[in-house]
Amino acid sequence: MTQTDTATARPARRLPPMTVIGPVVALIALIVIGAMLNPNFLGYANLTNVLSRSAFIGIIAVGMTFVITAGGLDLSVGSMAAFIAGLMIVVMNAALPVLGVGLPVILLGVATALIAGLIAGLINGLLITKVGIEAFIVTLGTMGIYRSLVTWMADGGTLSLDFGLRTFYRPVYYDGILGISWPIIVFALCVIVGEIFLSRGVFGRHVAATGANAEVAHYSSVNTTRVRLATYVLLGLLVGVATIMYVPRLGSASQTTGILWELEAIAAVIIGGTYLKGGFGRVWGTVIGVLILSLIENILNLTDHVSPYLNGAVQGVMIILAVILQRGAKTGK
Amino acid sequence: MTQTDTATARPARRLPPMTVIGPVVALIALIVIGAMLNPNFLGYANLTNVLSRSAFIGIIAVGMTFVITAGGLDLSVGSMAAFIAGLMIVVMNAALPVLGVGLPVILLGVATALIAGLIAGLINGLLITKVGIEAFIVTLGTMGIYRSLVTWMADGGTLSLDFGLRTFYRPVYYDGILGISWPIIVFALCVIVGEIFLSRGVFGRHVAATGANAEVAHYSSVNTTRVRLATYVLLGLLVGVATIMYVPRLGSASQTTGILWELEAIAAVIIGGTYLKGGFGRVWGTVIGVLILSLIENILNLTDHVSPYLNGAVQGVMIILAVILQRGAKTGK
Amino acid sequence: QDTTVIGVSIPAATHGWAGGMNYHAQATVDRLEEVYPQLDFVLATASNAAEQVNDIEDMVATRDIAALVVLPFESEPLTGPVQALSESGIWITVVDRGLSVEGIEDLYVAGDNPGFGRVSGEFFTQAMPDGGQIVVLRGIPTTIDNERLAGFEEAIEGSGIEILAAEHGNWNRDDSFTVMQDFLSRYPQIDAVWASDDDMAIGAMAAIDAAGRDDIQFVLGGAGMKEMIQRTMEGDEMVPANVTYPPAMIATAIEMTAVGMTSNAPVSGTFTIGSVLITPENAEQYYYPDSPF
Amino acid sequence: MTPILALDDVSKHFGPVEVLHGLSFALYPGEVHALIGENGAGKSTTMKILAGYQPASSGRILLNDAAVTFDTMRDAEEQGIVMIHQEFNLAELLTVEQNMFLGRELRRGPFLRGAEMQRQTREHLARVECHADPRAPVQELSNSDKQMLEIAKALSRDARVLIMDEPTAVLTSNETEILFQQVRALRERGTAVMFTSHKLDEVKAIADRVTIMRDGKVVFSGPAEGLSEHDMAEAMVGRELSDLYPARPETVPGEVVLRVRDLDVPGHARDIGFELHRGEILGIAGLVGSGRTEAMEGLCGLRPATGAVEIEGEPVTIRRPSDALDRGLCYLTEDRKTRGLLLDKSMRENVTLQALPRRAGMMIDRAGEERILDEAIRDFDIRGARGVRVGNLSGGNQQKLLLAKVMQSEPRILVTDEPTRGIDIGTKQQIYRFLRGLADRGTSVIVVSSEMQELIGLCDRVLVMRLGRITGQLAGRDITERGIVRLAMGIAQEPGSRTGQGDVTPASNTIDADRPT
Ligand SMILES: Nc1ncnc2c1ncn2[C@@H]1O[C@H](COP(=O)(O)OP(=O)(O)OP(=O)(O)O)[C@@H](O)[C@H]1O
Ligand SMILES: Nc1ncnc2c1ncn2[C@@H]1O[C@H](COP(=O)(O)OP(=O)(O)OP(=O)(O)O)[C@@H](O)[C@H]1O
Ligand SMILES: [Mg+2]
Ligand SMILES: [Mg+2]
């Protein structure tokens, strides 16, 4: 039988290059524009502001990348964040008299956030995988539920962290090490770990397989139910982490907290080159997506060439343009 | 071996019946609840109210059924409606001095709405099919664009139809024939035509084929690009129609007009049993979905058992329950 | 016994002030249902004009209300429907925002948005006699917001106060925080901030603290949120004053309507609740510790 | 006589890789033309070019001696050229009738003539004796029914040229015979029919002319008579072919490693019970739809099933495939397209998918994967550019990749379902040797197959299933076609009933390579 020539065959590139450079180009273009429009744009202060602000959406978007790669979707993250933030504040305020201002209360709050996020993710995941309802519907439902739960907890108003506690907790958002603020550090950590697990980890491989073809994955003895469940739980946890970073910023939560975060996160994921239909995802792309989105907003605030009424329009155009840059990859769903 | 075992050649049933009765049962359940909570619920006045106001979302959801069945998605319909409404008002007010109060102005407005809708749909469709960008991204972008265009047209405020004109136009929403108000009639027409074309029409079949497996459809010389484009254009047109019904109701448009209509419409479609991933859709199901959603809202107004803060939660729960009733069909995406 | 039903239709708590207004509405309804056993209340909150019209339709169709207390989400779209109600003989109480046709309502408890802007503007003129550079945070794009800004600009006309920029903070702490951060990196010198709302003021001040900038002399919010009034009371330089736009006006309206329904005391007419400047001197009387707002 | 369709010096490359090198051959009206060759030789690609699904990189396509270019398959179809793909070309969510008329719906104005299409669908299916319900979604059809639907669909477009890419791979002998009757009828009517098959006896049985490809070149094109199956086989693989089947060892089977009792797979199989010995190759025969696949899938935790299973003496409960894998029990699916491989992924990701949790801990070692892939490509002779999307591998090479993938998890009990479906004869020989080698090294193997010669040639013992039950077993010398058929059709139980039907045609025999030629 004639020997094959495969030994000599070069490993072909996995993706058309445009999908890889596309988002990067878009990002660089934005940075150049920003730098031209305003000298302070590239200043330390502004960059820190933008990056720290992106951290919330960013951390969530990392989890969203896993969910979408596995073929899922989660519309509830925004209101989930609001709810968790509200819960954290209520719990911490309640525990204050007992524990007093100090690390214990914060740790209690952190625990609350993580556990709440885990449970919330678990609920979404179970309804989707075990009960078998479209992810879109489940998370649309829970989106409404969490949103009105926080409104109800706050009596329609705003839940505020006790003032003393706020000043104690504040540094978690505003300080950092070596001039890098904590949100940025945590965001970076999530990204690095996420990227490694998605691209090099067995779990990530199983996530992609499940999203690419759940039945094949099943026949390859991948426990697809557990994998999909895990992605939602992971996302829930990361929402919790994001909230832990968010609460110290203003020390309050209301029913306007986290509005539209879900759309921003999903948009970031797709701009980053992950397939909405699942099967392929990359965390580093998501990061670029997040940065693109928050830079657009930042640039719009740094200039007054456009009427503030039109900010939304500019953002819309930019999002589409950013994706056109890498359309080669996927044909519109 | 010369023949196949006939034992497992089971009678192939079309869809698990639960997917058919599921939504109906949910609807009936709601009606019963409503009737028990309030005697006037089944009254002529209330039913007319509920049906007429469902007409907007309903007409849009009919178009959305086609888009989703073809494997697409459109998040922009809500702000598209707002934009078209605003445009209509601006045009009609502008033409008023020339044409005076009367049918011509109205017809001008109607034409504006239809053309605007058609073009808007065309833009979405072209970006998705020709340029080949994820429908999610394209329509997320145009969503932002139309929303801020209307804000800009209204200078952040409200665009109002000239008062005299409004009183002349008003009957289009509030009157009707044989006690059936116009919105209901138009809605019914859209549904009947839509149902026939989707289930019995060549176009409908090609839509389903495209959504089920675009490549196969393409190999079977179905012009999938044109089919998908057509669904978006159709949706745009129907958004125009919905707006024609909407403007006479409030005689105004602002940046809050049509907020979240897209999610309501998509939810209605899925509750109705259409597959979010495409390939199967039914208009009659969508109607039931629409009715379920607006009845939930209506019922919440009939009682003061739940704090208004929790309305969203109740709606969320109901949506999920409604779909659980027919989960047998599809496994969560 | 036959109960009279009073419908209350208000915008949902989509921002702090509305939240306070929701709270007062709820509280008043609960209290009045105790006081007047013959009264029954229906409270509905809407997140846009169309939804508010739905609610009102439902109240008429299913709860046959004898009176309606409405805080219009927007004036124009509500005018028609409410007019129809008043023609069918239902008592109409309009709160805060007037309808676009005169004389529909029996009772009008009015807020004064241009006034709110004007009072704020006047405070700036006397706080910055020799002018200065300020930035403005605007609310959710609405007529209210436009009226307030117009009133403000009118008041600072020719006072040498220059508005460097105005962006929408949507009456939302997070958005105003973001906008303010960017204003700070955009303008090296800002003398003061008109946040036009206490939620936005809080967001803006958080941004200023974080940036450690001391060029900003003060931030003027509005609507009298309790934390802010407290800080004014305590003489915080950053919060030298506040401008009332009491969400409690809904309570007044509901109460007067209830009285009108139960007695034949004359309650019709127009009651304008003007915007008042709160200063450390008069702060106590505007401080409601138990309100969520 | 002028050829109706001909290729003249046609080449095709995908990116850097050229897969067809200057092909030339002709297709004449009224002849059945077989295109044969090893997996990856380029048969499907050639056919796709003929039918206008893919453009040639260079060279000319001649239609009645006139050069043509088909921009779309629509152009080709209008010229009366119809093709059946190697992969199913059906929309699974749509019904049989919808697929049958897809793109060519009968219409009255904008509306469908549903009833009429249903009727015609029934007719077309009846022509190929397929009894699928026109209203049934295709996803509920058996593989063979899907294939018959494709054939009926193609026949319904009365074509001048009918091109079929491995139409019989998933067909039973009976269905194959039905197909061939249709083909003969077409030949009478002057249609040119071209088909590929790895079952050379079929080629022998029906082809007038044969074109043999090797590595993208035509090595023979001429009349079929005088060409024995053995000649074809050797021309294809380009070397001497010895025995197709490895010699059966005379050693007594080892101890029982798998004991199954009253295994029930709801709706498909009932009280399945058998024992499997160490180093044994156990065949499972049965008609299509007899529930072999379901029984085995049930056993391996791929679908709900109840029953008592003992592996190496200890009772085990297998709820999900991973449980089975933990016990060294592994299943190779009969359906590589929708259950076997991630078509959009590379070979590397596919080949390690099943073994990952064992091979790797938490992290994947890319270099290790590449090594595994190298071995797989070598051991299973997988041909195709290394980085190619698996969906673009040739059908047979996909099957080899699937086998390689399953072997990665080093099963001690290997269940293979139609392991040689769509595999060329040379590779078949390799796979048989491979399976026997496994058995010799102590692995126990189950082979579910519809190819009786395969079972007869390879297995130590054969179980026969009928209507979801095991109706008997045959061992050693008793493993004969007749014996299997009798059990498969229940003649053993009901003497006299349906007798004789058992051996209408031997078409399912694979070639016996040492048959004198
Ligand atoms: N779209 C494609 N991109 C890259 N390579 C391809 C593509 N299609 C086919 N090939 C390669 O062309 C070669 C021939 O493939 P082809 O499917 O024609 O083989 P075949 O003769 O049909 O084999 P089999 O008998 O297994 O079906 C294979 O090596 C395959 O990997
Ligand atoms: N009603 C059905 N719905 C879905 N799939 C079916 C149905 N009937 C049979 N099948 C599929 O058709 C194929 C043949 O049926 P089955 O597997 O039960 O018999 P088998 O003995 O495995 O035949 P083979 O292995 O030759 O396909 C299998 O893939 C089976 O899953
Ligand atoms: Mg092939
Ligand atoms: Mg089988």
mmCIF file of C-alpha atoms in Angstrom, chain C residues 178-277:
data_model
loop_
_atom_site.group_PDB
_atom_site.id
_atom_site.type_symbol
_atom_site.label_atom_id
_atom_site.label_comp_id
_atom_site.label_asym_id
_atom_site.label_seq_id
_atom_site.Cartn_x
_atom_site.Cartn_y
_atom_site.Cartn_z
ATOM 1 C CA THR C 178 -17.946 57.057 33.772
ATOM 2 C CA VAL C 179 -18.816 60.375 32.159
ATOM 3 C CA MET C 180 -17.225 62.335 34.993
ATOM 4 C CA GLN C 181 -14.021 60.293 34.863
ATOM 5 C CA ASP C 182 -13.720 61.129 31.200
ATOM 6 C CA PHE C 183 -14.527 64.812 31.766
ATOM 7 C CA LEU C 184 -11.727 64.863 34.301
ATOM 8 C CA SER C 185 -9.166 63.439 31.928
ATOM 9 C CA ARG C 186 -10.459 65.787 29.237
ATOM 10 C CA TYR C 187 -10.373 69.091 31.164
ATOM 11 C CA PRO C 188 -7.412 69.943 33.407
ATOM 12 C CA GLN C 189 -9.419 72.720 35.080
ATOM 13 C CA ILE C 190 -13.059 72.312 36.161
ATOM 14 C CA ASP C 191 -14.461 74.735 38.736
ATOM 15 C CA ALA C 192 -17.755 73.052 39.496
ATOM 16 C CA VAL C 193 -20.190 70.376 38.382
ATOM 17 C CA TRP C 194 -23.920 70.603 37.894
ATOM 18 C CA ALA C 195 -24.976 66.990 38.318
ATOM 19 C CA SER C 196 -28.670 68.004 38.206
ATOM 20 C CA ASP C 197 -29.549 64.912 40.276
ATOM 21 C CA ASP C 198 -28.259 63.398 43.493
ATOM 22 C CA ASP C 199 -27.594 59.953 42.052
ATOM 23 C CA MET C 200 -25.442 61.508 39.370
ATOM 24 C CA ALA C 201 -23.820 63.746 41.970
ATOM 25 C CA ILE C 202 -22.757 60.701 43.954
ATOM 26 C CA GLY C 203 -21.267 59.070 40.869
ATOM 27 C CA ALA C 204 -19.502 62.271 39.885
ATOM 28 C CA MET C 205 -18.026 62.813 43.332
ATOM 29 C CA ALA C 206 -16.750 59.243 43.448
ATOM 30 C CA ALA C 207 -14.915 59.924 40.194
ATOM 31 C CA ILE C 208 -13.518 63.206 41.518
ATOM 32 C CA ASP C 209 -12.281 61.639 44.771
ATOM 33 C CA ALA C 210 -10.646 58.829 42.840
ATOM 34 C CA ALA C 211 -8.891 61.291 40.540
ATOM 35 C CA GLY C 212 -7.779 63.259 43.599
ATOM 36 C CA ARG C 213 -8.568 66.516 41.832
ATOM 37 C CA ASP C 214 -8.980 69.607 44.026
ATOM 38 C CA ASP C 215 -9.831 72.140 41.323
ATOM 39 C CA ILE C 216 -13.537 71.296 41.570
ATOM 40 C CA GLN C 217 -15.104 73.480 44.227
ATOM 41 C CA PHE C 218 -18.485 71.807 44.477
ATOM 42 C CA VAL C 219 -21.015 69.482 42.896
ATOM 43 C CA LEU C 220 -24.653 70.508 42.836
ATOM 44 C CA GLY C 221 -27.071 67.617 42.657
ATOM 45 C CA GLY C 222 -30.800 67.832 42.945
ATOM 46 C CA ALA C 223 -34.055 66.265 44.135
ATOM 47 C CA GLY C 224 -33.027 66.017 47.780
ATOM 48 C CA MET C 225 -31.781 62.499 48.374
ATOM 49 C CA LYS C 226 -31.381 61.930 52.083
ATOM 50 C CA GLU C 227 -27.640 61.127 52.092
ATOM 51 C CA MET C 228 -26.935 64.305 50.166
ATOM 52 C CA ILE C 229 -29.097 66.516 52.339
ATOM 53 C CA GLN C 230 -27.354 65.047 55.344
ATOM 54 C CA ARG C 231 -23.993 66.029 53.890
ATOM 55 C CA THR C 232 -25.293 69.549 53.254
ATOM 56 C CA MET C 233 -26.522 69.696 56.834
ATOM 57 C CA GLU C 234 -23.089 68.667 58.012
ATOM 58 C CA GLY C 235 -21.640 71.509 55.945
ATOM 59 C CA ASP C 236 -19.699 69.428 53.404
ATOM 60 C CA GLU C 237 -17.989 71.879 51.003
ATOM 61 C CA MET C 238 -18.461 69.555 48.061
ATOM 62 C CA VAL C 239 -22.207 69.530 48.675
ATOM 63 C CA PRO C 240 -22.954 73.111 49.621
ATOM 64 C CA ALA C 241 -26.575 72.930 48.556
ATOM 65 C CA ASN C 242 -29.350 70.944 46.987
ATOM 66 C CA VAL C 243 -32.461 71.730 44.985
ATOM 67 C CA THR C 244 -35.725 70.087 45.896
ATOM 68 C CA TYR C 245 -37.852 68.221 43.474
ATOM 69 C CA PRO C 246 -39.693 66.229 46.090
ATOM 70 C CA PRO C 247 -40.742 62.766 44.963
ATOM 71 C CA ALA C 248 -43.211 63.050 47.813
ATOM 72 C CA MET C 249 -45.426 65.211 45.593
ATOM 73 C CA ILE C 250 -47.093 61.991 44.479
ATOM 74 C CA ALA C 251 -48.138 61.396 48.103
ATOM 75 C CA THR C 252 -49.718 64.831 48.290
ATOM 76 C CA ALA C 253 -51.599 64.172 45.066
ATOM 77 C CA ILE C 254 -52.922 60.778 46.127
ATOM 78 C CA GLU C 255 -53.955 62.135 49.503
ATOM 79 C CA MET C 256 -55.801 65.125 48.068
ATOM 80 C CA THR C 257 -57.536 62.860 45.570
ATOM 81 C CA ALA C 258 -58.617 60.532 48.370
ATOM 82 C CA VAL C 259 -60.017 63.474 50.272
ATOM 83 C CA GLY C 260 -61.807 64.640 47.161
ATOM 84 C CA MET C 261 -63.351 61.203 46.698
ATOM 85 C CA THR C 262 -64.480 60.775 50.272
ATOM 86 C CA SER C 263 -65.563 64.261 51.316
ATOM 87 C CA ASN C 264 -66.825 67.159 49.314
ATOM 88 C CA ALA C 265 -63.991 69.396 50.368
ATOM 89 C CA PRO C 266 -62.825 71.517 47.406
ATOM 90 C CA VAL C 267 -59.568 69.937 46.261
ATOM 91 C CA SER C 268 -59.545 70.775 42.587
ATOM 92 C CA GLY C 269 -57.164 73.317 41.105
ATOM 93 C CA THR C 270 -53.444 73.536 40.558
ATOM 94 C CA PHE C 271 -50.864 73.189 43.254
ATOM 95 C CA THR C 272 -47.357 73.929 42.055
ATOM 96 C CA ILE C 273 -44.631 72.454 44.207
ATOM 97 C CA GLY C 274 -41.780 74.760 43.362
ATOM 98 C CA SER C 275 -38.163 73.786 43.582
ATOM 99 C CA VAL C 276 -36.507 75.202 46.674
ATOM 100 C CA LEU C 277 -32.819 75.695 47.325
#
